[in-house]
PDB file of C-alpha atoms in Angstrom:
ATOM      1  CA  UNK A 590      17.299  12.308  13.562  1.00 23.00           C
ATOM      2  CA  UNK A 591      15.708   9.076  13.657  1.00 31.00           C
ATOM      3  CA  UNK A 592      19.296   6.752  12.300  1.00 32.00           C
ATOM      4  CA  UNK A 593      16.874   3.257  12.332  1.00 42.00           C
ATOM      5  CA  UNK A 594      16.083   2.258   8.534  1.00 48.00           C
ATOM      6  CA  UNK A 595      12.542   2.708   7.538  1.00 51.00           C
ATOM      7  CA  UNK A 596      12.063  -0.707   7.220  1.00 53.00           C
ATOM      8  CA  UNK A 597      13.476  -1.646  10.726  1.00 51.00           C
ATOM      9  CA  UNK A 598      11.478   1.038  12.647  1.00 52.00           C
ATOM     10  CA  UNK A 599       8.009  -0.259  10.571  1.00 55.00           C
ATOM     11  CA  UNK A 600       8.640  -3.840  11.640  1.00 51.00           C
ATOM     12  CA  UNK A 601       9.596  -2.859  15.545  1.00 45.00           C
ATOM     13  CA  UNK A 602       5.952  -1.543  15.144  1.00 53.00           C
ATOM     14  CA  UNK A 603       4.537  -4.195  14.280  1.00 47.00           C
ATOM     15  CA  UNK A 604       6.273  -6.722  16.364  1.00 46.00           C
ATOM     16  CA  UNK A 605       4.521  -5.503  18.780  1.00 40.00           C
ATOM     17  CA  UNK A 606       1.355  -5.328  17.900  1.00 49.00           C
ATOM     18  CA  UNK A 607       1.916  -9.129  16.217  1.00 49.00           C
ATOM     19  CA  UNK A 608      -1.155 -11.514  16.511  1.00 54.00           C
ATOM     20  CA  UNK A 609      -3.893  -9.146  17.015  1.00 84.00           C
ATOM     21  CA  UNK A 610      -5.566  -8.866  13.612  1.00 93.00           C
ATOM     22  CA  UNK A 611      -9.239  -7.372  13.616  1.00 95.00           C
ATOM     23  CA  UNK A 612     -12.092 -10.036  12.291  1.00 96.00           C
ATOM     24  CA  UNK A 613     -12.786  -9.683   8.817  1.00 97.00           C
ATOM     25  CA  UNK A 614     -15.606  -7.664   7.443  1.00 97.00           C
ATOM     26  CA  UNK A 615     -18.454  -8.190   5.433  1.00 98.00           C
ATOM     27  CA  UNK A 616     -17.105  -8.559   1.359  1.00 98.00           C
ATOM     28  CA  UNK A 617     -17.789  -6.014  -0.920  1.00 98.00           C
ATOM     29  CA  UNK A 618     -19.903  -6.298  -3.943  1.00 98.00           C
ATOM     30  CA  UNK A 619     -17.919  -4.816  -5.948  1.00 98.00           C
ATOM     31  CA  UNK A 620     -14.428  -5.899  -6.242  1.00 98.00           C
ATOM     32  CA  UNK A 621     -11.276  -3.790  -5.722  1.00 98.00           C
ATOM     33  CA  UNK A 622      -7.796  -3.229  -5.353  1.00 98.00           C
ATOM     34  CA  UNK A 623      -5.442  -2.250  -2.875  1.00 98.00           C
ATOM     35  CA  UNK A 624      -2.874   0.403  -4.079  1.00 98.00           C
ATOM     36  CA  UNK A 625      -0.519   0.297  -1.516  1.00 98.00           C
ATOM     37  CA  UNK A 626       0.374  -2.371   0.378  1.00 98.00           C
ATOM     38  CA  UNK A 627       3.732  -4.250   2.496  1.00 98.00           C
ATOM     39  CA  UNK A 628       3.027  -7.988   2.572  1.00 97.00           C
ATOM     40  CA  UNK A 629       6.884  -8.553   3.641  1.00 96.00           C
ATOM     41  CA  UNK A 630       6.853  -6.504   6.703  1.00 95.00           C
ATOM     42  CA  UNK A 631       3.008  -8.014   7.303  1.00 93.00           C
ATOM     43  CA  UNK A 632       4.033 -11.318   6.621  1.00 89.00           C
ATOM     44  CA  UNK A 633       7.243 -11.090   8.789  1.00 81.00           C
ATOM     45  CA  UNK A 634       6.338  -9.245  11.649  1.00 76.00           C
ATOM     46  CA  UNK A 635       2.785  -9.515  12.171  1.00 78.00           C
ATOM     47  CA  UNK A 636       1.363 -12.830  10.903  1.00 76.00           C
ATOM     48  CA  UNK A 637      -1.563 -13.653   9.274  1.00 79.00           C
ATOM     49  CA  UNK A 638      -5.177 -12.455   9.994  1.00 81.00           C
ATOM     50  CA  UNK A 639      -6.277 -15.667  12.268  1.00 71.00           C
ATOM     51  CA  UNK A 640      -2.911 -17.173  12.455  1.00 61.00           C
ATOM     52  CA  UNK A 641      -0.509 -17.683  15.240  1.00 47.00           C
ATOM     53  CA  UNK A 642       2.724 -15.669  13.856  1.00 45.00           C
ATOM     54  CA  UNK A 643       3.911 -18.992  13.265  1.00 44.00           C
ATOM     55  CA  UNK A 644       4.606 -18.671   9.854  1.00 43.00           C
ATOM     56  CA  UNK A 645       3.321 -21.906   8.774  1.00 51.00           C
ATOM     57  CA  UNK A 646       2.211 -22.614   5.049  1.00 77.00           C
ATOM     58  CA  UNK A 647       2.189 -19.993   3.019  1.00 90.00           C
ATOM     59  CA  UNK A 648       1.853 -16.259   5.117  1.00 93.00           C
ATOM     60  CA  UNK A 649       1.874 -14.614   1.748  1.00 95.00           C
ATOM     61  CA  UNK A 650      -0.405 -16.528  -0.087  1.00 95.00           C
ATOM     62  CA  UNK A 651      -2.850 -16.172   3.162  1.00 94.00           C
ATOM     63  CA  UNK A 652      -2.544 -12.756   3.260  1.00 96.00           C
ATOM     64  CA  UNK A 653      -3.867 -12.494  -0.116  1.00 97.00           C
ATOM     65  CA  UNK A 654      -6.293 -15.415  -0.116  1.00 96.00           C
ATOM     66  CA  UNK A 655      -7.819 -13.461   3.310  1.00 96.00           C
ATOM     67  CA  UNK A 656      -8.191  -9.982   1.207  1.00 97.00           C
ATOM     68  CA  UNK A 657      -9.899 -12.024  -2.138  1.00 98.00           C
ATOM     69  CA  UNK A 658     -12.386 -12.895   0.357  1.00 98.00           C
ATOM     70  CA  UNK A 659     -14.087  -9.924   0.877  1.00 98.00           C
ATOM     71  CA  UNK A 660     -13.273  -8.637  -2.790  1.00 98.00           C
ATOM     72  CA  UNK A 661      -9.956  -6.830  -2.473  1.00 98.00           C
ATOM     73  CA  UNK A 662      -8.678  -8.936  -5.347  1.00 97.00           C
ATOM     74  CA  UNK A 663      -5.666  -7.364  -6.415  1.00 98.00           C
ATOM     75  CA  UNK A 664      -2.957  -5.728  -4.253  1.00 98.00           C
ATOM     76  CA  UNK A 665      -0.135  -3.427  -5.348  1.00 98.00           C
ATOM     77  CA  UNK A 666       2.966  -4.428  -3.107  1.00 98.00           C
ATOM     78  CA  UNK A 667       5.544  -1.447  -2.485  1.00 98.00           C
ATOM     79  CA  UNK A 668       8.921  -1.332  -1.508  1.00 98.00           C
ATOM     80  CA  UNK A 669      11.008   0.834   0.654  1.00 97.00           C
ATOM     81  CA  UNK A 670      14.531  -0.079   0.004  1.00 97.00           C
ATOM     82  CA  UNK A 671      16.759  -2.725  -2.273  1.00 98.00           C
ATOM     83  CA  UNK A 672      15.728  -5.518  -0.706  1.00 97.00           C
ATOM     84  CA  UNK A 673      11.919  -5.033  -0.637  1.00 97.00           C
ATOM     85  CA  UNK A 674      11.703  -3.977  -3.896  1.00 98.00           C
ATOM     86  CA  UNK A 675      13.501  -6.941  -4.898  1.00 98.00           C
ATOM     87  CA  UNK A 676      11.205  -9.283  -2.871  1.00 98.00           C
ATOM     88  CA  UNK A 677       7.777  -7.580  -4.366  1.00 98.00           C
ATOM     89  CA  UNK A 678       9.543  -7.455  -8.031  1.00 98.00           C
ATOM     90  CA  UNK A 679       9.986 -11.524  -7.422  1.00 98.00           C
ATOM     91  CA  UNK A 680       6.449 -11.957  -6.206  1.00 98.00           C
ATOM     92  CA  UNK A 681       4.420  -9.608  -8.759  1.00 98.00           C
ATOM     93  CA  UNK A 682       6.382 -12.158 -11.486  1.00 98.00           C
ATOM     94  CA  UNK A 683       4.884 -15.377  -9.752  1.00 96.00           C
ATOM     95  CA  UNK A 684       1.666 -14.373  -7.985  1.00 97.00           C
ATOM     96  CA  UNK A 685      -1.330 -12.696 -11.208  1.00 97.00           C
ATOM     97  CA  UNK A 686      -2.865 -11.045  -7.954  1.00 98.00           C
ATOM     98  CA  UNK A 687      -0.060  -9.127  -7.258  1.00 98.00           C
ATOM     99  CA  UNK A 688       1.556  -5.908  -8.741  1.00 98.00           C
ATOM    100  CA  UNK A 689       4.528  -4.242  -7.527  1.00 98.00           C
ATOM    101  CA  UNK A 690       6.130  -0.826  -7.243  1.00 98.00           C
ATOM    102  CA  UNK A 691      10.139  -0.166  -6.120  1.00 98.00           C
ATOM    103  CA  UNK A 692      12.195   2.596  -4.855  1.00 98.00           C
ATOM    104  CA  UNK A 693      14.073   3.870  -1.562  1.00 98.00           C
ATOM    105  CA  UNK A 694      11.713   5.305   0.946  1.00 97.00           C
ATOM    106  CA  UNK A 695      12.724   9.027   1.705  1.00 96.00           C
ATOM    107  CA  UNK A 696      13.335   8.162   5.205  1.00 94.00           C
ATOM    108  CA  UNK A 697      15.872   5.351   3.485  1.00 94.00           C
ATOM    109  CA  UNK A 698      18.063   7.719   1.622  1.00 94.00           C
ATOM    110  CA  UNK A 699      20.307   9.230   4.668  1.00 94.00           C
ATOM    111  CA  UNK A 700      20.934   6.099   6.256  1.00 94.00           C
ATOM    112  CA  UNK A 701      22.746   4.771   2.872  1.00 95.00           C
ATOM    113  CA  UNK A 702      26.325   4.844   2.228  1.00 94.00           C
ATOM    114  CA  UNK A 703      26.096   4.797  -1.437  1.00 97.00           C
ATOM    115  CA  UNK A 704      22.774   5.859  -2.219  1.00 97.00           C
ATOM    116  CA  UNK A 705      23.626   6.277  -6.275  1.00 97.00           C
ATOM    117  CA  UNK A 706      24.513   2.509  -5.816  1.00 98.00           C
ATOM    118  CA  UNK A 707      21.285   2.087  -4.438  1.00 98.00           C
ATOM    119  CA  UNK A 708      19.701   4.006  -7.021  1.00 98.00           C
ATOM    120  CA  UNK A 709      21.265   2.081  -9.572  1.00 98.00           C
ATOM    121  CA  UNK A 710      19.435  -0.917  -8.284  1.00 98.00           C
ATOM    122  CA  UNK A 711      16.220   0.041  -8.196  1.00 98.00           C
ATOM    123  CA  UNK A 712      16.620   1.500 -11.375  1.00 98.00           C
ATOM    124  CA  UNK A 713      17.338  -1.940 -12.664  1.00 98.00           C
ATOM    125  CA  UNK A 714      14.137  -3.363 -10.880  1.00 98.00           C
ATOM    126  CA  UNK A 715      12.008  -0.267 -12.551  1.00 98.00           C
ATOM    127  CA  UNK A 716      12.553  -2.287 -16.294  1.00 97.00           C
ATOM    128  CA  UNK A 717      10.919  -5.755 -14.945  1.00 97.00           C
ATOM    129  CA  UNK A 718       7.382  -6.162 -16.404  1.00 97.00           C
ATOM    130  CA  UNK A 719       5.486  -6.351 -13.500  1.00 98.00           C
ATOM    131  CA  UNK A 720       6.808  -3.509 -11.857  1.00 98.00           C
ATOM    132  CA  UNK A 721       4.539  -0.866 -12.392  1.00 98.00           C
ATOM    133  CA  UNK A 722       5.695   1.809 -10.662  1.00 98.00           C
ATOM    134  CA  UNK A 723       8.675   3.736  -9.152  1.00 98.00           C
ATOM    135  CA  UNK A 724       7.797   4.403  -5.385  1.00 97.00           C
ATOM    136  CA  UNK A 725       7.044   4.553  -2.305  1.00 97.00           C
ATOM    137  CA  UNK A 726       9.334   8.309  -2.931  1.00 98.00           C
ATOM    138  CA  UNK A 727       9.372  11.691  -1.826  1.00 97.00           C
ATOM    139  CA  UNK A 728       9.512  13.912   1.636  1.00 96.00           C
ATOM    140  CA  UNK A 729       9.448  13.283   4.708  1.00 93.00           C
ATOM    141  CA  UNK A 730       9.831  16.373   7.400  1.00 89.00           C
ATOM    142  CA  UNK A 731       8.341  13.967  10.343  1.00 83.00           C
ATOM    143  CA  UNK A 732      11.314  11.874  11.253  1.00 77.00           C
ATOM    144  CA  UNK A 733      14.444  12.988   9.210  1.00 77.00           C
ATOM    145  CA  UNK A 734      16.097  15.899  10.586  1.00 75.00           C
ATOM    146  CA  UNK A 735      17.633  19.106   8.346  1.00 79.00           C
ATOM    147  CA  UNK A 736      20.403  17.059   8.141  1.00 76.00           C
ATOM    148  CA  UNK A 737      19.017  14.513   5.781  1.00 86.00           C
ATOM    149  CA  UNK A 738      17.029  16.997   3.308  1.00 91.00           C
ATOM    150  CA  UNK A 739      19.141  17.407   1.410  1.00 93.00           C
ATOM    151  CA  UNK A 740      19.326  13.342   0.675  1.00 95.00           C
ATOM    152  CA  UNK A 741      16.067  12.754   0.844  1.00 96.00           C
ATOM    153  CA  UNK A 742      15.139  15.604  -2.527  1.00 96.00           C
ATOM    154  CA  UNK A 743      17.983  14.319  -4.406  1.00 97.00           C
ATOM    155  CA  UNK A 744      16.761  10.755  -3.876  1.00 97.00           C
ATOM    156  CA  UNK A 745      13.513  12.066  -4.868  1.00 98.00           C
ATOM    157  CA  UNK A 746      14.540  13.769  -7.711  1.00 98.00           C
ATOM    158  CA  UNK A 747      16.247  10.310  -8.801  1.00 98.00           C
ATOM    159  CA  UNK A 748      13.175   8.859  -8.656  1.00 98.00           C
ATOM    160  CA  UNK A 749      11.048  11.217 -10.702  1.00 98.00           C
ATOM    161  CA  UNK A 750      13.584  10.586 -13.657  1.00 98.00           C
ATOM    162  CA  UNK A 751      13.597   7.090 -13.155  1.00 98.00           C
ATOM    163  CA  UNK A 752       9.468   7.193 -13.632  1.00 98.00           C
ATOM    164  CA  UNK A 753       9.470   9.366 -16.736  1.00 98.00           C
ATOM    165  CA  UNK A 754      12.661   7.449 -18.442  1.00 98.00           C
ATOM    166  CA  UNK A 755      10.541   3.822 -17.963  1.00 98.00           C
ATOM    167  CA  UNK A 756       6.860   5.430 -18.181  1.00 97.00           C
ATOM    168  CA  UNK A 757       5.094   4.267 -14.889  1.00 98.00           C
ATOM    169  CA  UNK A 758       3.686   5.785 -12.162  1.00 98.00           C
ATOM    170  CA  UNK A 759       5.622   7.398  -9.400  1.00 98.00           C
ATOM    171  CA  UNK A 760       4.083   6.956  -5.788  1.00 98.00           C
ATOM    172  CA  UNK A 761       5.078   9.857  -3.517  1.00 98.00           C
ATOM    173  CA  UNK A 762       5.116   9.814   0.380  1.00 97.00           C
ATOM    174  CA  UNK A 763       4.699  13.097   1.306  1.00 96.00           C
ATOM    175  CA  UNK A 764       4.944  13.413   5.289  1.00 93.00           C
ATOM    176  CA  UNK A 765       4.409  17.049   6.248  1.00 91.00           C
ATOM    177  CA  UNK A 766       6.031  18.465   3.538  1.00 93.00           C
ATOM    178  CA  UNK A 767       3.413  19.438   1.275  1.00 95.00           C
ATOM    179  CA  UNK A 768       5.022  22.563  -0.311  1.00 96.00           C
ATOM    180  CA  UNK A 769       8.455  21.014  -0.597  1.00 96.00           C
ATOM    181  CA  UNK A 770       6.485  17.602  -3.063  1.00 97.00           C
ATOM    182  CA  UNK A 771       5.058  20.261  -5.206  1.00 98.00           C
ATOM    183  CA  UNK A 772       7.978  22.860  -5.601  1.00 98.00           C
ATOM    184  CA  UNK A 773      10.270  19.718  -6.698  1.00 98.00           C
ATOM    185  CA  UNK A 774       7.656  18.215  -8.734  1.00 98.00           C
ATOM    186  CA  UNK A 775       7.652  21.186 -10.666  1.00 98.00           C
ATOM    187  CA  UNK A 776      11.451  21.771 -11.046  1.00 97.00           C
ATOM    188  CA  UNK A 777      11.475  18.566 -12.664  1.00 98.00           C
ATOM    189  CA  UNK A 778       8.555  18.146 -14.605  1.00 98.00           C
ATOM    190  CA  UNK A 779       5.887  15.568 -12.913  1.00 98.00           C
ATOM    191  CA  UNK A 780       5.704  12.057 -14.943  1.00 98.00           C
ATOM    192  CA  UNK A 781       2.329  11.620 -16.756  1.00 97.00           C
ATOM    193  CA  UNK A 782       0.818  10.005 -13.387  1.00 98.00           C
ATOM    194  CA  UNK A 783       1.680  10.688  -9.820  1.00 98.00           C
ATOM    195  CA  UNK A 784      -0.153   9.214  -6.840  1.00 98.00           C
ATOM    196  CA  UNK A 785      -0.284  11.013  -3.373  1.00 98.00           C
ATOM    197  CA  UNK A 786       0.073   7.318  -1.109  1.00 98.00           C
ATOM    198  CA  UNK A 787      -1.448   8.045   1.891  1.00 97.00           C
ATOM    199  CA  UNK A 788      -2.998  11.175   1.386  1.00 97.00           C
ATOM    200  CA  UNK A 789      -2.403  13.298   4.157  1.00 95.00           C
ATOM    201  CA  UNK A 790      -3.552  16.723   3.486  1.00 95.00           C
ATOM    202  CA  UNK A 791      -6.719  18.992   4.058  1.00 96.00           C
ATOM    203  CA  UNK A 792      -9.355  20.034   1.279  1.00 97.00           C
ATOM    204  CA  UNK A 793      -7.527  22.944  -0.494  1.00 97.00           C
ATOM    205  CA  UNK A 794      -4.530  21.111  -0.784  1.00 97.00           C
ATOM    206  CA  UNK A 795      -6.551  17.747  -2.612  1.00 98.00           C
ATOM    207  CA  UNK A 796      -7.973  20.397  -4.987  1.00 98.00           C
ATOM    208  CA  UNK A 797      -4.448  21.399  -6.003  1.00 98.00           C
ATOM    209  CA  UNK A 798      -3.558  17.849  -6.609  1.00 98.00           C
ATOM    210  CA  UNK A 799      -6.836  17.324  -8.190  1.00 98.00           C
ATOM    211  CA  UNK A 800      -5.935  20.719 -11.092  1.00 98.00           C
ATOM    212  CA  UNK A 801      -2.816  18.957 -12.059  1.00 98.00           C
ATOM    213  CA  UNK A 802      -4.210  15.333 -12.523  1.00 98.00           C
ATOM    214  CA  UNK A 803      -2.680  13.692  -9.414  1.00 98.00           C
ATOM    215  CA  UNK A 804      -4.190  10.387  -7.923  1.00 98.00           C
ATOM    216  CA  UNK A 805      -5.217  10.920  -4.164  1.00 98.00           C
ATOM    217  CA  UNK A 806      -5.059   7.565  -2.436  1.00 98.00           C
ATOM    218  CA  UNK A 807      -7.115   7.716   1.010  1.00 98.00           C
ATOM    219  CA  UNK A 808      -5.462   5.330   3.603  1.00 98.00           C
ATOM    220  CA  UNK A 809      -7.624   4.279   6.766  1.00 98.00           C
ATOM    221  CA  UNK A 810      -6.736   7.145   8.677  1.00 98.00           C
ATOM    222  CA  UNK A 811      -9.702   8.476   6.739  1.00 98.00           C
ATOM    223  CA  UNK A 812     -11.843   6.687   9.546  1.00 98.00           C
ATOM    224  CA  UNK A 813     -10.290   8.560  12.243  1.00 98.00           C
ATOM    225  CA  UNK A 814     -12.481  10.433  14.342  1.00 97.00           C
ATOM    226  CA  UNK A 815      -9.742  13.161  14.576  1.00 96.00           C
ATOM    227  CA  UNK A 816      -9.486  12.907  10.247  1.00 97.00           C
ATOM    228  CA  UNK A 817     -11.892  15.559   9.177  1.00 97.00           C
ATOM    229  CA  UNK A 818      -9.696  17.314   7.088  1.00 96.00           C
ATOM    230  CA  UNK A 819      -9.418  13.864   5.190  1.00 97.00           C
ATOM    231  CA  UNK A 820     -13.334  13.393   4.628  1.00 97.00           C
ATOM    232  CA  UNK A 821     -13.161  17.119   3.135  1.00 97.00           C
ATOM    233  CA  UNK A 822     -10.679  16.231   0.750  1.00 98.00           C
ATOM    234  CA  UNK A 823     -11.927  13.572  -0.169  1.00 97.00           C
ATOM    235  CA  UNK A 824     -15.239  15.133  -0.552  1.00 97.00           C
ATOM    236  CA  UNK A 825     -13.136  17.232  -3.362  1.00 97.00           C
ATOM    237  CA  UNK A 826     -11.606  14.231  -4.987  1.00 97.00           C
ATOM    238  CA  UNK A 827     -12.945  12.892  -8.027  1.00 97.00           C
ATOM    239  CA  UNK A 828     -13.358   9.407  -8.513  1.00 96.00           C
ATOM    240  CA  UNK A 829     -11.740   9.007 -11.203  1.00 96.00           C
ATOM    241  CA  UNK A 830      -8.861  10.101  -9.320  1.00 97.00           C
ATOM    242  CA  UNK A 831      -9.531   8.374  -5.828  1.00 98.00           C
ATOM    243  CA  UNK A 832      -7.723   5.180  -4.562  1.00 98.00           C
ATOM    244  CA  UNK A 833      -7.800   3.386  -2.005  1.00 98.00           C
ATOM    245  CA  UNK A 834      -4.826   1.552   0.308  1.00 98.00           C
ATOM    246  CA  UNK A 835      -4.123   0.052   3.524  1.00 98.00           C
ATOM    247  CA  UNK A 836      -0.728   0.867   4.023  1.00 97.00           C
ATOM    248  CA  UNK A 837      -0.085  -2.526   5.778  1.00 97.00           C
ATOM    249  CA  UNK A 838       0.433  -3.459   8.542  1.00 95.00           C
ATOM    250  CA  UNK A 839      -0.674   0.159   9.467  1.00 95.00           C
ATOM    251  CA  UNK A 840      -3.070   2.771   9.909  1.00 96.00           C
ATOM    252  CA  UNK A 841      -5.511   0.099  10.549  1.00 97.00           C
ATOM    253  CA  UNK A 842      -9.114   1.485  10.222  1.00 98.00           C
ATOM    254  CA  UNK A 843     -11.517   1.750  12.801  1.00 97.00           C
ATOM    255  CA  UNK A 844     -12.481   0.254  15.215  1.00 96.00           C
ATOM    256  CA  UNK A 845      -9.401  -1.141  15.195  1.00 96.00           C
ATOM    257  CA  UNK A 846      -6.478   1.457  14.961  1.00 95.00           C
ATOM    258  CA  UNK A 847      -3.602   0.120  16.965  1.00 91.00           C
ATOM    259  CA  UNK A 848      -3.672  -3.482  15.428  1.00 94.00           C
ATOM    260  CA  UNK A 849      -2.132  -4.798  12.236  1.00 94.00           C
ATOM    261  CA  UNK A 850      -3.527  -4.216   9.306  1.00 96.00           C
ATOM    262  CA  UNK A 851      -4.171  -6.058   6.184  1.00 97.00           C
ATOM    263  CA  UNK A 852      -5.713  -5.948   2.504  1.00 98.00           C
ATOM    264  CA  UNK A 853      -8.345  -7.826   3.570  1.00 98.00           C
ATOM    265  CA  UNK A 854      -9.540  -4.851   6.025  1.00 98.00           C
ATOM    266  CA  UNK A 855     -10.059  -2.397   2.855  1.00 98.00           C
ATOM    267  CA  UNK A 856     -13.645  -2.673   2.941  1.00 98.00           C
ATOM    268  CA  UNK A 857     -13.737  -0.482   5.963  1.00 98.00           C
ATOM    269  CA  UNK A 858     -11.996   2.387   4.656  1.00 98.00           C
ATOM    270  CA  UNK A 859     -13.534   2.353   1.051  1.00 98.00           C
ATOM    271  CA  UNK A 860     -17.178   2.383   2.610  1.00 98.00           C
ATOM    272  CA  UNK A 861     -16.061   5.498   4.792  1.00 97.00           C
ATOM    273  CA  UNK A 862     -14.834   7.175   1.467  1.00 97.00           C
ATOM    274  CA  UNK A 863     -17.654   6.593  -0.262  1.00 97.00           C
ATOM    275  CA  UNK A 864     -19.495   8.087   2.869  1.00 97.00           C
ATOM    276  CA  UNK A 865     -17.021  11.103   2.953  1.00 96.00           C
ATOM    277  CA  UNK A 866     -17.454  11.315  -1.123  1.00 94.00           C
ATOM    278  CA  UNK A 867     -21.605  11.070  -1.125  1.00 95.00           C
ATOM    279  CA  UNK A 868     -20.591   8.565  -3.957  1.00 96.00           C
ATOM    280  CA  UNK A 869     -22.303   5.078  -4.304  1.00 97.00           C
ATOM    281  CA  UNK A 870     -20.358   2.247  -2.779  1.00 98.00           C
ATOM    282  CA  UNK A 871     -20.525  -0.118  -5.807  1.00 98.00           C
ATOM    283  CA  UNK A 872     -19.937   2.853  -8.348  1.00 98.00           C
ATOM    284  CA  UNK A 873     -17.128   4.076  -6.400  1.00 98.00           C
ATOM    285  CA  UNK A 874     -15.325   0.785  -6.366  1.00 98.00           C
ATOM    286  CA  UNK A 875     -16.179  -0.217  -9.953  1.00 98.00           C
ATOM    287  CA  UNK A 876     -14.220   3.988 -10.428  1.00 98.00           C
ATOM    288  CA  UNK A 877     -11.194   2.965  -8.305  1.00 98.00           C
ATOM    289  CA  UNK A 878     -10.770  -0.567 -10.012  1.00 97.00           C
ATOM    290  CA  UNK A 879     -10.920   1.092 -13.399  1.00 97.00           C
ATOM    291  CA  UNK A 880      -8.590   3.564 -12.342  1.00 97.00           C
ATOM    292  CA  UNK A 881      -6.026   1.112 -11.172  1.00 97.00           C
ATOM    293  CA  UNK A 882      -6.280  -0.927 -14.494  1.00 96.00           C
ATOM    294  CA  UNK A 883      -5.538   2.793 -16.418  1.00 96.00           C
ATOM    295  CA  UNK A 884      -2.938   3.459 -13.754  1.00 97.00           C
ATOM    296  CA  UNK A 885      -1.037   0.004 -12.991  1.00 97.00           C
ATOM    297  CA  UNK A 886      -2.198  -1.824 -16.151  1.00 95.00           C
ATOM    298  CA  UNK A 887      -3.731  -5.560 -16.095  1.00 95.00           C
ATOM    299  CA  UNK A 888      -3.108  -7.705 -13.387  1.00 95.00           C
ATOM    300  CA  UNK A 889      -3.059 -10.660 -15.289  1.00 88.00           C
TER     301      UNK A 889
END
């Protein structure tokens, strides 16, 4: 069992791969949003796209200002534990361009010593305004042992409650452990939207999530060359229920998997969707934007 926090293992990552941001690519026409995205570990740990690490001005506000450049114009920042939450909570309320979501990443529940405490907190954060949803949640098989299961569903289930009692969206990581999201999403009754961050699995499992109304949000890994399973799902993904997310500062599209990513590099993974998809680039981005405005509310 992996004992590092989520949070400490994601920035080691990208400590290492700090300063080596991919050139920006050409805007899109149509604007759109990122659903899912972690401008404190970016910011802190990797930099800014062009930047020396430095952290001079603002990191944050360059981060953003790079991704409004090629029309990503509205980013949904997600925590992972207290503190993140707390940090995205405190910059949705200053920054119109930002949204954010809060919760204990399922990789975060074993490690804590009181994780009802913990619960308690972001329960708190789930009742400021612009905190539109309760995640990044769920299962993760990959890198918590048998041990932790047990933590990770009853943090899990936690957070499913926490969505229905406040109305918002919960955001599910789901990390080989496809069966396991849906049998506890149906013990306790799925809120009225659920999004699948990070989509991860093959054709006839996206037409599952598709039946029961569940948002699909494809992550760059859809450009892989190894990712076909990903193109056929989202192939079988409406639009109306298709988002799109970096995941920053990783899975960085190609060509440039390895190096941080950022919001600003969405472009490249919402053109390969809409290839995947046989969908119109402009129409698919106009689908996505509406459904984050139905799904997250107004930005500003």
């Amino acid at each position: 069992m992996n004992t590092a926090s989520p949070a400490e293992s994601r920035r080691a990552r990208a400590r290492r791969r700090a300063g080596e941001f991919p050139p920006a690519p050409d805007p899109l026409a149509v604007p759109v949003f990122d659903s899912h995205t972690h401008l404190d570990i970016t910011v802190h740990e990797a930099g800014v796209p062009g930047g020396d690490g430095s952290g001079a001005g603002d990191p944050v506000e360059a981060l953003i200002t790079a991704a409004a450049k090629v029309g990503v114009d509205r980013l949904v920042q997600v925590g992972v534990d207290v503190a993140s939450s707390r940090w995205g909570a405190e910059l949705a309320a200053r920054h119109p361009a930002v949204l954010a979501t809060v919760a204990l990443h399922p990789n975060e529940a074993p490690t804590l010593a009181d994780l009802d405490e913990a619960l308690r907190d972001i329960e708190a954060l789930a009742a400021e305004p612009r905190v539109r949803g309760i995640g990044e949640t769920g299962l993760d098989t990959f890198r918590t042992g048998e041990a932790g299961r047990a933590a990770q569903e009853e943090s899990f289930r936690a957070h499913i409650a926490i969505a229905k009692r406040y109305g918002k969206p919960l955001i599910i990581h789901d990390r080989d452990a496809h069966d396991d999201v849906l049998r506890v999403l149906d013990s306790e009754g799925a809120p009225d939207v659920v999004v699948l961050h990070c989509f991860s699995g093959d054709a006839d499992f996206a037409a599952e999530c598709v039946r029961r109304g569940y948002l699909l949000s494809y992550a760059g890994v859809v450009t892989f060359a190894s990712a076909g399973n990903l193109r056929a799902a989202a192939a079988v993904t409406p639009p109306g229920q298709m988002l799109v997310e970096t995941d920053a500062p990783y899975l960085t599209p190609m060509p440039y998997r390895g190096q941080p990513n950022g919001s600003y590099l969405i472009p490249l993974t919402v053109r390969a969707l809409a290839e995947a998809a046989g969908a119109d680039l402009d129409a698919l981005c106009a689908a996505i934007s509406a459904t984050g405005e139905r799904v997250f509310g107004p930005w500003r």
